[in-house]
PDB file of C-alpha atoms in Angstrom:
ATOM      1  CA  MET A 176      73.184  16.534 194.672  1.00 48.00           C
ATOM      2  CA  ILE A 177      74.268  14.915 191.817  1.00 48.00           C
ATOM      3  CA  LEU A 178      77.227  17.132 190.866  1.00 37.00           C
ATOM      4  CA  ARG A 179      78.430  17.112 194.571  1.00 45.00           C
ATOM      5  CA  LYS A 180      78.716  13.466 194.244  1.00 46.00           C
ATOM      6  CA  LEU A 181      80.290  13.267 191.037  1.00 38.00           C
ATOM      7  CA  LEU A 182      82.922  15.903 192.267  1.00 40.00           C
ATOM      8  CA  ALA A 183      83.624  14.058 195.581  1.00 47.00           C
ATOM      9  CA  ALA A 184      84.250  11.033 193.150  1.00 45.00           C
ATOM     10  CA  LEU A 185      86.619  12.857 191.162  1.00 39.00           C
ATOM     11  CA  LEU A 186      88.273  14.011 194.217  1.00 42.00           C
ATOM     12  CA  LEU A 187      88.865  10.458 195.434  1.00 46.00           C
ATOM     13  CA  VAL A 188      90.257   9.356 191.932  1.00 43.00           C
ATOM     14  CA  LEU A 189      92.402  12.382 191.926  1.00 39.00           C
ATOM     15  CA  ALA A 190      93.545  11.496 195.641  1.00 43.00           C
ATOM     16  CA  GLY A 191      94.206   7.905 194.719  1.00 47.00           C
ATOM     17  CA  LEU A 192      96.642   9.246 192.105  1.00 42.00           C
ATOM     18  CA  GLY A 193      98.300  11.272 194.500  1.00 43.00           C
ATOM     19  CA  VAL A 194      97.151  14.763 193.162  1.00 39.00           C
ATOM     20  CA  ALA A 195      96.571  17.206 196.088  1.00 40.00           C
ATOM     21  CA  THR A 196      93.081  18.183 196.198  1.00 42.00           C
ATOM     22  CA  PRO A 197      91.230  20.701 198.321  1.00 48.00           C
ATOM     23  CA  ALA A 198      89.097  19.402 201.255  1.00 52.00           C
ATOM     24  CA  LEU A 199      85.447  19.041 200.765  1.00 66.00           C
ATOM     25  CA  ALA A 200      84.058  21.426 203.535  1.00 77.00           C
ATOM     26  CA  GLU A 201      80.707  22.425 204.222  1.00 95.00           C
ATOM     27  CA  VAL A 202      79.239  24.155 207.158  1.00 98.00           C
ATOM     28  CA  GLN A 203      75.464  24.309 207.587  1.00 98.00           C
ATOM     29  CA  VAL A 204      73.543  26.781 209.832  1.00 98.00           C
ATOM     30  CA  HIS A 205      70.335  25.901 211.178  1.00 98.00           C
ATOM     31  CA  PHE A 206      67.516  27.922 212.495  1.00 98.00           C
ATOM     32  CA  GLN A 207      65.883  26.808 215.359  1.00 98.00           C
ATOM     33  CA  SER A 208      63.094  27.998 217.649  1.00 97.00           C
ATOM     34  CA  PHE A 209      61.755  26.641 221.114  1.00 94.00           C
ATOM     35  CA  ASN A 210      58.380  27.136 221.762  1.00 90.00           C
ATOM     36  CA  GLY A 211      59.083  27.698 225.775  1.00 76.00           C
ATOM     37  CA  SER A 212      56.645  27.759 228.426  1.00 67.00           C
ATOM     38  CA  VAL A 213      56.213  29.648 231.586  1.00 60.00           C
ATOM     39  CA  LEU A 214      55.632  26.411 233.118  1.00 61.00           C
ATOM     40  CA  TRP A 215      59.296  25.133 232.136  1.00 63.00           C
ATOM     41  CA  GLY A 216      60.862  28.280 233.135  1.00 63.00           C
ATOM     42  CA  ARG A 217      62.063  29.165 229.746  1.00 73.00           C
ATOM     43  CA  TYR A 218      60.394  31.548 227.515  1.00 83.00           C
ATOM     44  CA  PRO A 219      60.273  31.083 223.613  1.00 87.00           C
ATOM     45  CA  HIS A 220      63.375  31.333 222.154  1.00 94.00           C
ATOM     46  CA  THR A 221      65.179  31.107 218.702  1.00 97.00           C
ATOM     47  CA  PHE A 222      68.970  30.653 217.905  1.00 98.00           C
ATOM     48  CA  VAL A 223      71.401  29.351 215.437  1.00 98.00           C
ATOM     49  CA  ILE A 224      73.604  25.938 215.063  1.00 98.00           C
ATOM     50  CA  PHE A 225      76.578  25.774 213.132  1.00 98.00           C
ATOM     51  CA  GLU A 226      77.327  22.357 212.192  1.00 98.00           C
ATOM     52  CA  GLY A 227      80.048  20.980 209.802  1.00 98.00           C
ATOM     53  CA  THR A 228      83.755  21.222 208.653  1.00 98.00           C
ATOM     54  CA  LEU A 229      85.610  24.078 207.534  1.00 98.00           C
ATOM     55  CA  ALA A 230      88.422  23.816 204.562  1.00 97.00           C
ATOM     56  CA  ASN A 231      91.288  23.396 206.906  1.00 96.00           C
ATOM     57  CA  GLY A 232      89.421  20.602 208.191  1.00 96.00           C
ATOM     58  CA  THR A 233      88.306  21.825 211.622  1.00 97.00           C
ATOM     59  CA  ARG A 234      85.026  20.239 212.672  1.00 98.00           C
ATOM     60  CA  VAL A 235      82.183  22.704 213.793  1.00 98.00           C
ATOM     61  CA  ASN A 236      79.382  21.832 216.171  1.00 98.00           C
ATOM     62  CA  GLU A 237      78.299  25.024 218.130  1.00 98.00           C
ATOM     63  CA  ASN A 238      75.090  26.979 218.715  1.00 98.00           C
ATOM     64  CA  TYR A 239      74.517  30.592 219.888  1.00 98.00           C
ATOM     65  CA  GLY A 240      71.565  32.523 221.045  1.00 97.00           C
ATOM     66  CA  PHE A 241      71.194  35.819 222.881  1.00 97.00           C
ATOM     67  CA  SER A 242      69.618  36.332 226.016  1.00 94.00           C
ATOM     68  CA  ALA A 243      68.896  38.499 228.928  1.00 92.00           C
ATOM     69  CA  ARG A 244      70.991  37.290 232.149  1.00 90.00           C
ATOM     70  CA  ASN A 245      67.797  38.025 234.112  1.00 85.00           C
ATOM     71  CA  SER A 246      64.486  37.671 232.726  1.00 80.00           C
ATOM     72  CA  ALA A 247      62.569  39.656 235.038  1.00 76.00           C
ATOM     73  CA  GLU A 248      64.985  42.261 235.020  1.00 72.00           C
ATOM     74  CA  ALA A 249      64.338  42.424 231.017  1.00 72.00           C
ATOM     75  CA  ILE A 250      60.851  42.505 231.544  1.00 75.00           C
ATOM     76  CA  THR A 251      60.338  44.994 234.145  1.00 76.00           C
ATOM     77  CA  GLN A 252      63.332  47.533 233.798  1.00 80.00           C
ATOM     78  CA  GLY A 253      64.054  47.765 229.866  1.00 77.00           C
ATOM     79  CA  PRO A 254      67.559  47.255 228.913  1.00 91.00           C
ATOM     80  CA  ALA A 255      69.354  44.236 230.781  1.00 92.00           C
ATOM     81  CA  GLN A 256      72.485  42.871 231.134  1.00 92.00           C
ATOM     82  CA  HIS A 257      72.663  40.278 227.980  1.00 95.00           C
ATOM     83  CA  MET A 258      74.422  36.840 227.120  1.00 96.00           C
ATOM     84  CA  ILE A 259      75.516  34.715 224.344  1.00 98.00           C
ATOM     85  CA  LEU A 260      73.692  31.050 225.338  1.00 95.00           C
ATOM     86  CA  SER A 261      74.258  27.638 224.201  1.00 97.00           C
ATOM     87  CA  GLU A 262      71.846  24.856 224.281  1.00 96.00           C
ATOM     88  CA  THR A 263      72.405  21.610 225.397  1.00 96.00           C
ATOM     89  CA  PRO A 264      71.498  18.572 223.243  1.00 96.00           C
ATOM     90  CA  ALA A 265      68.681  17.667 224.930  1.00 94.00           C
ATOM     91  CA  THR A 266      66.994  21.052 224.870  1.00 92.00           C
ATOM     92  CA  ILE A 267      67.865  21.294 220.982  1.00 96.00           C
ATOM     93  CA  ALA A 268      65.660  18.053 220.777  1.00 95.00           C
ATOM     94  CA  GLN A 269      62.821  19.729 221.851  1.00 92.00           C
ATOM     95  CA  THR A 270      63.429  22.535 219.160  1.00 95.00           C
ATOM     96  CA  ASN A 271      62.109  23.064 215.819  1.00 97.00           C
ATOM     97  CA  ARG A 272      64.526  23.240 212.910  1.00 98.00           C
ATOM     98  CA  HIS A 273      62.974  25.855 210.457  1.00 98.00           C
ATOM     99  CA  PHE A 274      65.299  25.760 207.850  1.00 98.00           C
ATOM    100  CA  SER A 275      69.250  25.337 206.920  1.00 98.00           C
ATOM    101  CA  VAL A 276      71.772  27.480 204.819  1.00 98.00           C
ATOM    102  CA  THR A 277      74.930  26.174 203.561  1.00 98.00           C
ATOM    103  CA  ILE A 278      77.912  29.118 204.093  1.00 98.00           C
ATOM    104  CA  SER A 279      81.084  29.543 203.132  1.00 97.00           C
ATOM    105  CA  ASP A 280      84.324  29.359 205.722  1.00 97.00           C
ATOM    106  CA  GLN A 281      84.038  33.247 205.206  1.00 97.00           C
ATOM    107  CA  THR A 282      80.830  33.761 206.115  1.00 98.00           C
ATOM    108  CA  TYR A 283      81.181  31.356 208.896  1.00 98.00           C
ATOM    109  CA  ARG A 284      84.192  33.585 210.533  1.00 98.00           C
ATOM    110  CA  ARG A 285      81.965  37.005 210.068  1.00 98.00           C
ATOM    111  CA  MET A 286      79.084  35.093 211.643  1.00 98.00           C
ATOM    112  CA  ARG A 287      81.161  34.153 214.478  1.00 98.00           C
ATOM    113  CA  ALA A 288      82.884  37.494 215.131  1.00 98.00           C
ATOM    114  CA  GLU A 289      79.311  39.219 215.070  1.00 98.00           C
ATOM    115  CA  VAL A 290      78.584  36.433 217.985  1.00 98.00           C
ATOM    116  CA  ILE A 291      81.459  37.846 219.822  1.00 98.00           C
ATOM    117  CA  ALA A 292      80.215  41.321 218.960  1.00 98.00           C
ATOM    118  CA  TRP A 293      77.145  40.920 220.719  1.00 98.00           C
ATOM    119  CA  ARG A 294      78.486  38.959 223.363  1.00 98.00           C
ATOM    120  CA  ASP A 295      80.995  41.341 224.324  1.00 98.00           C
ATOM    121  CA  TYR A 296      79.087  44.686 223.716  1.00 97.00           C
ATOM    122  CA  PRO A 297      79.226  46.703 226.846  1.00 95.00           C
ATOM    123  CA  GLY A 298      76.544  47.756 229.117  1.00 92.00           C
ATOM    124  CA  ARG A 299      73.133  46.744 228.906  1.00 93.00           C
ATOM    125  CA  TYR A 300      72.659  45.433 225.465  1.00 93.00           C
ATOM    126  CA  TYR A 301      69.337  42.977 225.704  1.00 94.00           C
ATOM    127  CA  ASP A 302      66.209  45.010 225.232  1.00 94.00           C
ATOM    128  CA  LEU A 303      63.208  42.839 224.680  1.00 92.00           C
ATOM    129  CA  ASP A 304      61.825  45.089 222.280  1.00 93.00           C
ATOM    130  CA  GLU A 305      64.666  46.149 220.315  1.00 94.00           C
ATOM    131  CA  ARG A 306      67.791  43.470 220.538  1.00 96.00           C
ATOM    132  CA  ASN A 307      66.154  40.195 221.868  1.00 96.00           C
ATOM    133  CA  CYS A 308      66.879  36.595 220.523  1.00 97.00           C
ATOM    134  CA  ILE A 309      65.158  37.415 217.346  1.00 98.00           C
ATOM    135  CA  HIS A 310      67.138  40.364 216.319  1.00 98.00           C
ATOM    136  CA  PHE A 311      70.334  38.143 217.127  1.00 98.00           C
ATOM    137  CA  VAL A 312      69.560  35.352 214.822  1.00 98.00           C
ATOM    138  CA  ALA A 313      67.937  38.183 212.252  1.00 98.00           C
ATOM    139  CA  ARG A 314      71.405  39.669 211.948  1.00 98.00           C
ATOM    140  CA  MET A 315      73.010  35.588 211.575  1.00 98.00           C
ATOM    141  CA  ALA A 316      70.138  35.218 208.807  1.00 98.00           C
ATOM    142  CA  GLN A 317      71.276  38.682 206.844  1.00 98.00           C
ATOM    143  CA  LEU A 318      75.215  37.819 207.300  1.00 98.00           C
ATOM    144  CA  ALA A 319      73.760  34.243 205.690  1.00 98.00           C
ATOM    145  CA  GLY A 320      72.473  36.097 202.675  1.00 98.00           C
ATOM    146  CA  LEU A 321      68.798  36.213 203.626  1.00 98.00           C
ATOM    147  CA  ARG A 322      66.048  38.682 203.867  1.00 98.00           C
ATOM    148  CA  ALA A 323      65.424  39.002 207.503  1.00 98.00           C
ATOM    149  CA  ASP A 324      63.457  42.298 209.226  1.00 98.00           C
ATOM    150  CA  VAL A 325      61.864  41.858 212.158  1.00 98.00           C
ATOM    151  CA  PRO A 326      58.163  43.271 212.317  1.00 98.00           C
ATOM    152  CA  SER A 327      56.715  44.610 215.174  1.00 97.00           C
ATOM    153  CA  GLU A 328      54.520  41.814 215.371  1.00 97.00           C
ATOM    154  CA  TYR A 329      56.813  39.306 215.341  1.00 97.00           C
ATOM    155  CA  ILE A 330      59.319  40.812 217.941  1.00 95.00           C
ATOM    156  CA  ARG A 331      58.230  38.161 220.923  1.00 93.00           C
ATOM    157  CA  ARG A 332      57.133  35.205 218.739  1.00 95.00           C
ATOM    158  CA  PRO A 333      60.221  33.250 217.663  1.00 96.00           C
ATOM    159  CA  LYS A 334      58.627  30.507 215.687  1.00 97.00           C
ATOM    160  CA  ALA A 335      55.907  32.802 213.925  1.00 97.00           C
ATOM    161  CA  TRP A 336      58.775  34.973 212.755  1.00 98.00           C
ATOM    162  CA  LEU A 337      60.925  32.209 211.621  1.00 98.00           C
ATOM    163  CA  ASN A 338      58.002  30.758 209.824  1.00 98.00           C
ATOM    164  CA  TYR A 339      57.761  34.602 208.261  1.00 98.00           C
ATOM    165  CA  ILE A 340      61.442  34.257 207.635  1.00 98.00           C
ATOM    166  CA  THR A 341      60.698  31.376 205.596  1.00 98.00           C
ATOM    167  CA  ARG A 342      57.888  32.843 203.843  1.00 98.00           C
ATOM    168  CA  ARG A 343      60.320  35.703 202.598  1.00 98.00           C
ATOM    169  CA  ASN A 344      62.950  33.339 201.210  1.00 98.00           C
ATOM    170  CA  PRO A 345      61.167  31.024 199.183  1.00 98.00           C
ATOM    171  CA  GLN A 346      64.665  29.843 197.813  1.00 98.00           C
ATOM    172  CA  LEU A 347      65.047  27.917 200.769  1.00 98.00           C
ATOM    173  CA  GLY A 348      62.269  25.502 200.014  1.00 97.00           C
ATOM    174  CA  ALA A 349      61.429  25.183 203.611  1.00 98.00           C
ATOM    175  CA  ARG A 350      58.020  24.677 205.017  1.00 97.00           C
ATOM    176  CA  GLU A 351      56.518  26.522 207.846  1.00 98.00           C
ATOM    177  CA  ILE A 352      56.482  24.820 211.367  1.00 97.00           C
ATOM    178  CA  PRO A 353      52.790  24.445 212.462  1.00 96.00           C
TER     179      PRO A 353
END
């Protein structure tokens, strides 16, 4: 943190002298879980939020999760039609932020390409036990350099799974969400 402040101060001084400087860029990936409730009509869920600025100055504020288009179909018939969904600010406010990771522009682009690949996969790609929101977020975590497997006991438990990922990655310095 101190090093970042010193670097920012140095860049401001150089910029004031008319010296070209690189943009201070930083994109954070936040890993979120939603507790859900059958009464609310939403099942437990996990998703990622990208937030920050790329080196070219482009602001990033987007979020992605993976879901079945029809929950009943996913539960009763196996592989179902899939979609990438984005949460609203009101829904995000009701979720748990487990941890955040700073990523490079290159990693951001790889992660966005993976989002598109999951979105555009042909046919019925969502599977409650093989390719659900947890598997999607696990892939995002792997691309961010984290250890992120999906043991069978966590397949349908997003908050418990992200707590597990927190334990698997002590370098995050994150606490588990009760």
